[in-house]
Amino acid sequence: MAKDFYGELQLGILGGGQLGRMLIQEAINYNVNVHVLDPDKNAPCRKLCNRFECGSLSDFDTVYNFGKDLDMITIEIEKVNVDALEKLEEEGVVVYPQSRVIRLIQDKGMQKQFFKQNDIPTAPFQLISTRENLYESNIALPYVQKLRRDGYDGKGVKRINSVQDIEDAFPQPSLVEELVDFEKEIAVIVARNDRGDVSTFPLVEMEFNPEANLVEFLISPSVLPFEIQTQAEDIARKIAADLQIVGLLAVEMFLTKDGQILVNELAPRPHNSGHQTIEGNITSQFAQHLRAIFNLPLGSTAARSTAVMINLLGEAKYEGLAKYEGVEEVLAKEGVFVHLYGKKYTKPFRKMGHVCIINDDRETAVKNARWVQETLKVKA
C-alpha cells in the first residue's frame, strides 16, 4: 500500500455528512485523494474533498459510476446500494466494510439472526412481516417494534405498550423485541484490518435525549466494574471476528439491571459514540478506520484523560439559518473543544456539531460538560 502515502490512492466515501467530514480531516494526513457522493448539494463534505458528486446513494448506476474508477470505497452511512458495491468488488474495487457486511447490517432482522446464530447475547425477538402479525406475537407486551430497514437516530422504533397501540404500529416488515429493563446504554468501537488485527476503544457510557431518542451525552472511559468492561470489549471483538469485517464497527449494548450485557445494534463505520476519541484518545476513531481499511497497524486506543462528548443539537423551537449562541464563552474554558459540522440550516434536534470536554478529574469533566450544555445553543 505504499502508494497510499504519495497521494495516488483514490478513496471514495459514500455519504458526505459530518462523519465523512471528520474522516476527510484525518485522511489529509495520508495524502489520499478523497471523492464523496451525497444527495445533498450542501453536504458538510462538499468543500473538503478532491471531488464532490451530488447524487443518490441508493441508485445502482449512480453508485457504480461513482466508484468504478476508484481504488477503494468506504461508507459513512449504511443506506447505500449494495448491489452496486458487489459489482464494484467483482471488478477489483476494494470496498471496506465489505458489501456483504453492509447488506447484513442494513437489515435489523438479519442482524438479530446473526447474533442468535453466533451466540451473541441479545434481547429475545421475533420477525414480523405485517402489522397484523403483531396481534399474534410471541413476545409479551410491552415490547419494542423496530423497522427492519432504514431506521436511524431513534427513527423506525416504537414502543408498543398495549394491544390498542398496534393500530399505530409500523405496517412494514419489522422485528419485535422484548423490552429491556436496562441500567445503562453502553458502546464499544472495535477496529479490524485485513491482517485480522483487532483493537477496541475503551467502553463508553451514554445518555439519550428523551425527546429525540439520540445520544446527547457520552462519557469515556467507563467506570463500570472491570468485569463488565472486559466482557463488553470481548463481545465486540467476537462480532468483528465473526463478521470478518475490515474497518470500524460500533457495537451498541444495554447493561441490564441484573448485570447482563445485551447487544442492541451495529454500525459498520465511525460512530457518534466515538467522537470523543479525537481529543480523548491517542488514536481517534477516524484515524483507526483509515488504518484498518488501508491494512496498516492499528493505533493505540488508550485514553488520554476523561472525555465527555455532547451532541450539539438544534433547539426544539427553531428552524432556519443556524445561529450559534455561547461559542466564545465555552471556548474560554480550558479543555473544551467545539466541532461544528458545516450545516447551514438548523431544525429541531438536528445534529449540528459536537463538543468534547476533557479533564483529568472525572467530576470536573462532567460538571464542565453540563455547563456547556446549558451555555452553547443552536438557534435560528
XYZ file of C-alpha atoms in Angstrom:
380
model
C 0.000 0.000 0.000
C 2.995 2.320 -0.406
C 1.193 4.453 -2.965
C -1.357 5.484 -0.291
C 1.096 7.964 1.117
C 2.112 9.610 -2.167
C -1.299 10.992 -2.988
C -2.108 8.317 -5.563
C -4.826 6.378 -3.756
C -8.328 7.338 -4.897
C -10.681 6.820 -1.950
C -14.441 7.166 -2.328
C -16.774 7.870 0.590
C -20.469 7.128 0.241
C -22.102 9.872 2.281
C -20.993 13.450 2.766
C -22.203 14.228 6.282
C -20.298 15.025 9.434
C -18.733 11.553 9.696
C -17.319 11.891 6.201
C -16.145 15.399 7.034
C -14.168 14.224 10.061
C -12.834 11.256 8.086
C -11.520 13.625 5.403
C -9.856 15.772 8.061
C -7.870 12.695 9.071
C -7.321 11.394 5.515
C -5.480 14.614 4.648
C -2.621 13.301 6.805
C -2.255 10.322 4.439
C -2.147 12.325 1.169
C -5.219 10.426 -0.011
C -7.411 11.788 -2.822
C -10.961 11.734 -1.457
C -14.098 11.551 -3.609
C -17.533 11.969 -1.999
C -21.040 11.061 -3.155
C -24.030 12.571 -1.332
C -27.604 13.520 -2.335
C -27.360 16.949 -0.658
C -25.589 19.586 -2.749
C -24.817 21.434 0.503
C -23.428 18.382 2.324
C -20.786 19.112 5.017
C -18.084 17.390 2.905
C -18.672 19.357 -0.270
C -15.735 21.777 0.106
C -13.240 19.488 1.820
C -12.822 16.677 -0.716
C -10.940 16.440 -4.020
C -14.192 15.694 -5.870
C -17.776 16.055 -4.703
C -20.637 14.461 -6.620
C -24.272 15.141 -5.815
C -26.323 12.005 -6.399
C -28.392 9.219 -4.872
C -26.681 6.698 -2.603
C -29.445 4.165 -3.266
C -29.361 4.264 -7.080
C -27.351 1.416 -8.656
C -25.999 3.346 -11.648
C -25.063 6.412 -9.604
C -23.085 4.410 -7.037
C -21.490 2.176 -9.671
C -20.414 5.056 -11.914
C -19.101 6.998 -8.923
C -16.926 4.091 -7.805
C -15.757 2.342 -10.984
C -12.550 4.384 -11.398
C -11.627 4.467 -7.699
C -9.206 2.227 -5.806
C -11.263 1.900 -2.637
C -14.695 2.786 -1.288
C -15.838 3.198 2.298
C -19.059 4.478 3.862
C -20.257 6.940 6.458
C -23.868 5.776 6.219
C -25.286 2.265 5.724
C -28.177 3.224 3.445
C -26.346 2.637 0.161
C -26.872 0.452 -2.912
C -25.159 -2.814 -2.003
C -25.739 -4.412 -5.414
C -23.574 -1.708 -6.994
C -20.884 -2.272 -4.359
C -20.911 -6.012 -5.065
C -20.367 -5.367 -8.768
C -17.534 -2.956 -7.994
C -15.922 -5.585 -5.760
C -16.166 -8.121 -8.589
C -14.370 -5.639 -10.857
C -11.488 -5.115 -8.441
C -12.507 -2.042 -6.447
C -11.775 -2.601 -2.754
C -14.903 -2.000 -0.641
C -14.444 -1.729 3.141
C -16.506 -2.549 5.048
C -17.342 -5.336 2.627
C -20.658 -5.226 0.766
C -21.834 -8.442 2.457
C -21.314 -6.816 5.887
C -23.230 -3.702 4.860
C -26.066 -5.852 3.465
C -26.406 -7.725 6.748
C -26.337 -4.603 8.895
C -28.849 -2.764 6.685
C -31.464 -5.264 7.854
C -32.044 -5.305 11.626
C -33.747 -8.674 11.275
C -30.656 -10.191 9.671
C -28.549 -8.549 12.398
C -30.587 -10.233 15.120
C -30.420 -13.603 13.345
C -26.642 -13.184 13.081
C -26.478 -12.571 16.839
C -28.539 -15.696 17.510
C -26.507 -17.897 15.151
C -23.210 -16.757 16.666
C -24.211 -16.920 20.359
C -24.004 -13.162 20.804
C -26.217 -12.050 23.723
C -29.229 -10.006 22.613
C -32.833 -9.467 23.696
C -35.385 -12.119 22.618
C -37.040 -11.144 19.329
C -39.476 -12.174 16.618
C -39.532 -11.187 12.942
C -42.811 -9.702 11.689
C -43.968 -9.283 8.070
C -47.063 -7.104 8.574
C -48.793 -5.109 11.290
C -51.416 -7.846 11.612
C -48.711 -10.310 12.729
C -48.283 -8.202 15.875
C -51.595 -9.491 17.197
C -50.084 -12.997 17.369
C -46.634 -12.010 18.628
C -44.748 -14.471 20.825
C -43.141 -11.547 22.657
C -45.159 -10.350 25.639
C -46.391 -6.761 25.841
C -44.980 -4.206 26.315
C -42.306 -4.606 23.622
C -40.316 -2.573 21.117
C -41.038 -2.654 17.380
C -38.179 -1.798 15.019
C -38.348 -1.451 11.263
C -36.005 -3.925 9.631
C -34.675 -1.290 7.245
C -33.888 2.442 7.154
C -34.251 3.256 10.854
C -31.648 5.546 12.408
C -31.197 8.021 15.307
C -34.300 6.714 17.033
C -36.427 6.776 13.864
C -38.099 3.495 12.934
C -38.531 2.475 16.590
C -41.818 2.318 18.517
C -42.748 1.104 21.964
C -45.937 -0.969 21.886
C -47.479 -0.894 25.348
C -50.878 -2.437 24.666
C -52.970 -4.143 22.006
C -54.543 -0.750 21.256
C -51.104 0.614 20.241
C -50.866 -1.945 17.422
C -53.213 0.219 15.328
C -50.429 2.817 15.150
C -47.583 0.327 14.699
C -45.358 0.191 11.618
C -47.023 -1.778 8.785
C -43.694 -2.670 7.124
C -41.514 -5.740 7.830
C -40.089 -5.317 11.305
C -38.972 -7.109 14.408
C -40.429 -7.066 17.878
C -38.020 -7.208 20.737
C -38.506 -7.860 24.423
C -38.413 -4.601 26.365
C -35.058 -4.480 28.145
C -35.051 -3.101 31.674
C -31.599 -1.632 31.324
C -29.423 0.240 33.781
C -27.316 1.983 31.157
C -26.634 2.151 27.425
C -23.010 1.433 26.601
C -20.917 1.077 23.462
C -17.609 -0.310 22.252
C -15.975 0.651 18.974
C -13.811 -2.096 17.510
C -11.491 -1.997 14.504
C -10.205 -4.863 12.375
C -7.780 -4.721 9.443
C -7.325 -7.242 6.625
C -4.492 -8.964 8.515
C -7.002 -9.865 11.208
C -5.594 -7.480 13.817
C -8.378 -6.352 16.160
C -8.419 -3.443 18.615
C -11.158 -1.979 20.815
C -11.625 1.503 22.211
C -12.470 1.724 25.933
C -16.112 1.180 26.848
C -18.231 4.357 26.902
C -21.430 5.180 28.787
C -24.241 7.125 27.084
C -27.259 9.228 27.944
C -30.011 9.773 25.375
C -32.166 12.807 24.705
C -35.657 11.606 25.737
C -37.426 13.668 23.048
C -35.157 12.945 20.076
C -34.007 9.452 21.206
C -30.392 10.051 20.171
C -27.139 10.310 22.091
C -26.830 13.635 23.884
C -24.142 12.944 26.467
C -21.328 10.406 26.483
C -18.515 9.760 28.969
C -15.261 7.893 28.396
C -13.682 5.835 29.701
C -16.356 3.989 31.658
C -16.004 3.444 35.403
C -18.208 0.363 35.379
C -16.685 -2.733 37.022
C -13.657 -4.137 35.182
C -15.515 -7.407 34.520
C -18.293 -5.530 32.682
C -15.785 -3.548 30.611
C -13.854 -6.682 29.671
C -16.996 -8.600 28.764
C -18.277 -5.774 26.539
C -14.931 -5.486 24.732
C -14.775 -9.270 24.285
C -18.260 -9.264 22.729
C -17.220 -6.524 20.293
C -14.054 -8.437 19.343
C -16.066 -11.613 18.755
C -18.555 -9.816 16.497
C -15.753 -8.242 14.436
C -14.067 -11.632 14.076
C -17.312 -13.472 13.241
C -18.165 -10.868 10.590
C -14.559 -10.779 9.311
C -15.190 -7.064 8.864
C -12.452 -4.734 7.647
C -12.892 -1.264 9.090
C -14.593 0.158 12.146
C -17.610 -1.334 13.888
C -19.660 0.372 16.603
C -21.377 -2.107 18.930
C -24.239 -0.574 20.902
C -25.270 -2.517 24.007
C -27.569 -2.491 27.021
C -26.337 -3.189 30.539
C -29.334 -4.671 32.349
C -30.136 -4.035 35.980
C -29.027 -7.576 36.830
C -25.615 -7.084 35.204
C -26.156 -8.734 31.804
C -24.852 -7.229 28.571
C -27.181 -7.444 25.558
C -26.167 -6.242 22.094
C -28.642 -3.779 20.622
C -27.372 -2.733 17.180
C -24.267 -2.478 14.987
C -22.934 0.330 12.805
C -20.097 -0.547 10.365
C -18.441 2.889 10.313
C -17.272 5.737 12.539
C -19.991 6.452 15.036
C -21.442 9.076 17.327
C -20.222 7.082 20.317
C -16.611 7.641 19.211
C -16.387 11.390 18.629
C -14.643 11.942 21.967
C -11.661 9.927 20.680
C -10.438 12.926 18.634
C -9.229 14.689 21.787
C -9.678 11.947 24.375
C -7.645 9.038 22.958
C -4.198 8.571 21.458
C -5.765 7.437 18.160
C -9.133 8.816 17.013
C -11.841 6.557 15.611
C -11.403 8.255 12.220
C -7.666 7.579 12.126
C -8.333 3.995 13.235
C -10.884 3.446 10.473
C -8.341 4.587 7.863
C -5.605 2.438 9.404
C -7.967 -0.554 9.246
C -9.112 -0.133 5.642
C -5.548 0.661 4.456
C -4.371 -2.523 6.258
C -1.938 -0.565 8.419
C -1.011 -1.297 12.043
C -3.883 -0.290 14.311
C -3.181 2.631 16.643
C -3.220 2.761 20.421
C -6.732 3.324 21.755
C -5.600 4.343 25.251
C -7.495 7.240 26.836
C -5.515 10.454 27.369
C -7.923 11.612 30.094
C -11.588 11.596 30.966
C -13.551 12.827 27.956
C -17.206 13.842 27.828
C -18.892 14.308 24.451
C -22.029 16.374 23.951
C -24.043 16.321 20.737
C -24.871 19.869 19.717
C -28.499 19.613 18.639
C -30.745 22.211 17.062
C -33.013 23.761 19.692
C -36.578 22.452 19.740
C -38.418 25.574 18.559
C -36.014 26.838 15.916
C -35.750 26.115 12.197
C -33.793 28.066 9.597
C -30.358 29.636 9.122
C -28.252 28.382 12.038
C -27.049 30.804 14.711
C -24.709 29.678 17.489
C -25.012 31.195 20.951
C -22.338 30.818 23.621
C -19.411 29.683 21.447
C -16.958 32.229 22.844
C -17.985 31.529 26.434
C -17.409 27.774 26.174
C -14.131 28.153 24.258
C -12.817 30.314 27.095
C -12.928 27.295 29.410
C -9.872 25.040 29.417
C -10.343 21.593 27.903
C -13.367 22.439 25.733
C -13.220 21.586 22.009
C -16.028 22.635 19.650
C -16.674 20.806 16.360
C -19.230 22.386 14.015
C -20.388 20.314 11.060
C -20.849 22.986 8.406
C -24.622 22.613 8.191
C -26.159 25.886 7.053
C -29.673 25.248 8.344
C -30.858 24.024 11.716
C -34.072 22.279 12.725
C -35.227 20.724 15.999
C -32.764 18.076 17.228
C -30.655 18.137 14.062
C -27.031 17.222 14.785
C -25.193 20.486 14.135
C -21.929 19.645 15.864
C -20.420 18.164 18.982
C -18.308 19.357 21.883
C -15.640 17.348 23.668
C -14.706 18.276 27.231
C -11.560 16.746 28.689
C -10.191 16.863 32.225
C -8.061 14.518 34.308
C -10.699 14.712 37.033
C -13.893 12.913 36.066
C -16.230 15.006 38.242
C -14.798 18.235 36.822
C -15.177 16.954 33.256
C -18.847 16.091 33.880
C -19.511 19.398 35.633
C -17.936 21.382 32.789
C -19.915 19.368 30.241
C -23.214 20.136 31.977
C -22.287 23.828 31.928
C -21.509 23.640 28.189
C -24.895 22.008 27.587
C -26.620 24.956 29.255
C -24.463 27.603 27.562
C -23.999 26.581 23.922
C -27.208 26.670 21.870
C -28.106 26.363 18.177
C -30.974 28.637 17.183
C -32.202 30.349 14.028
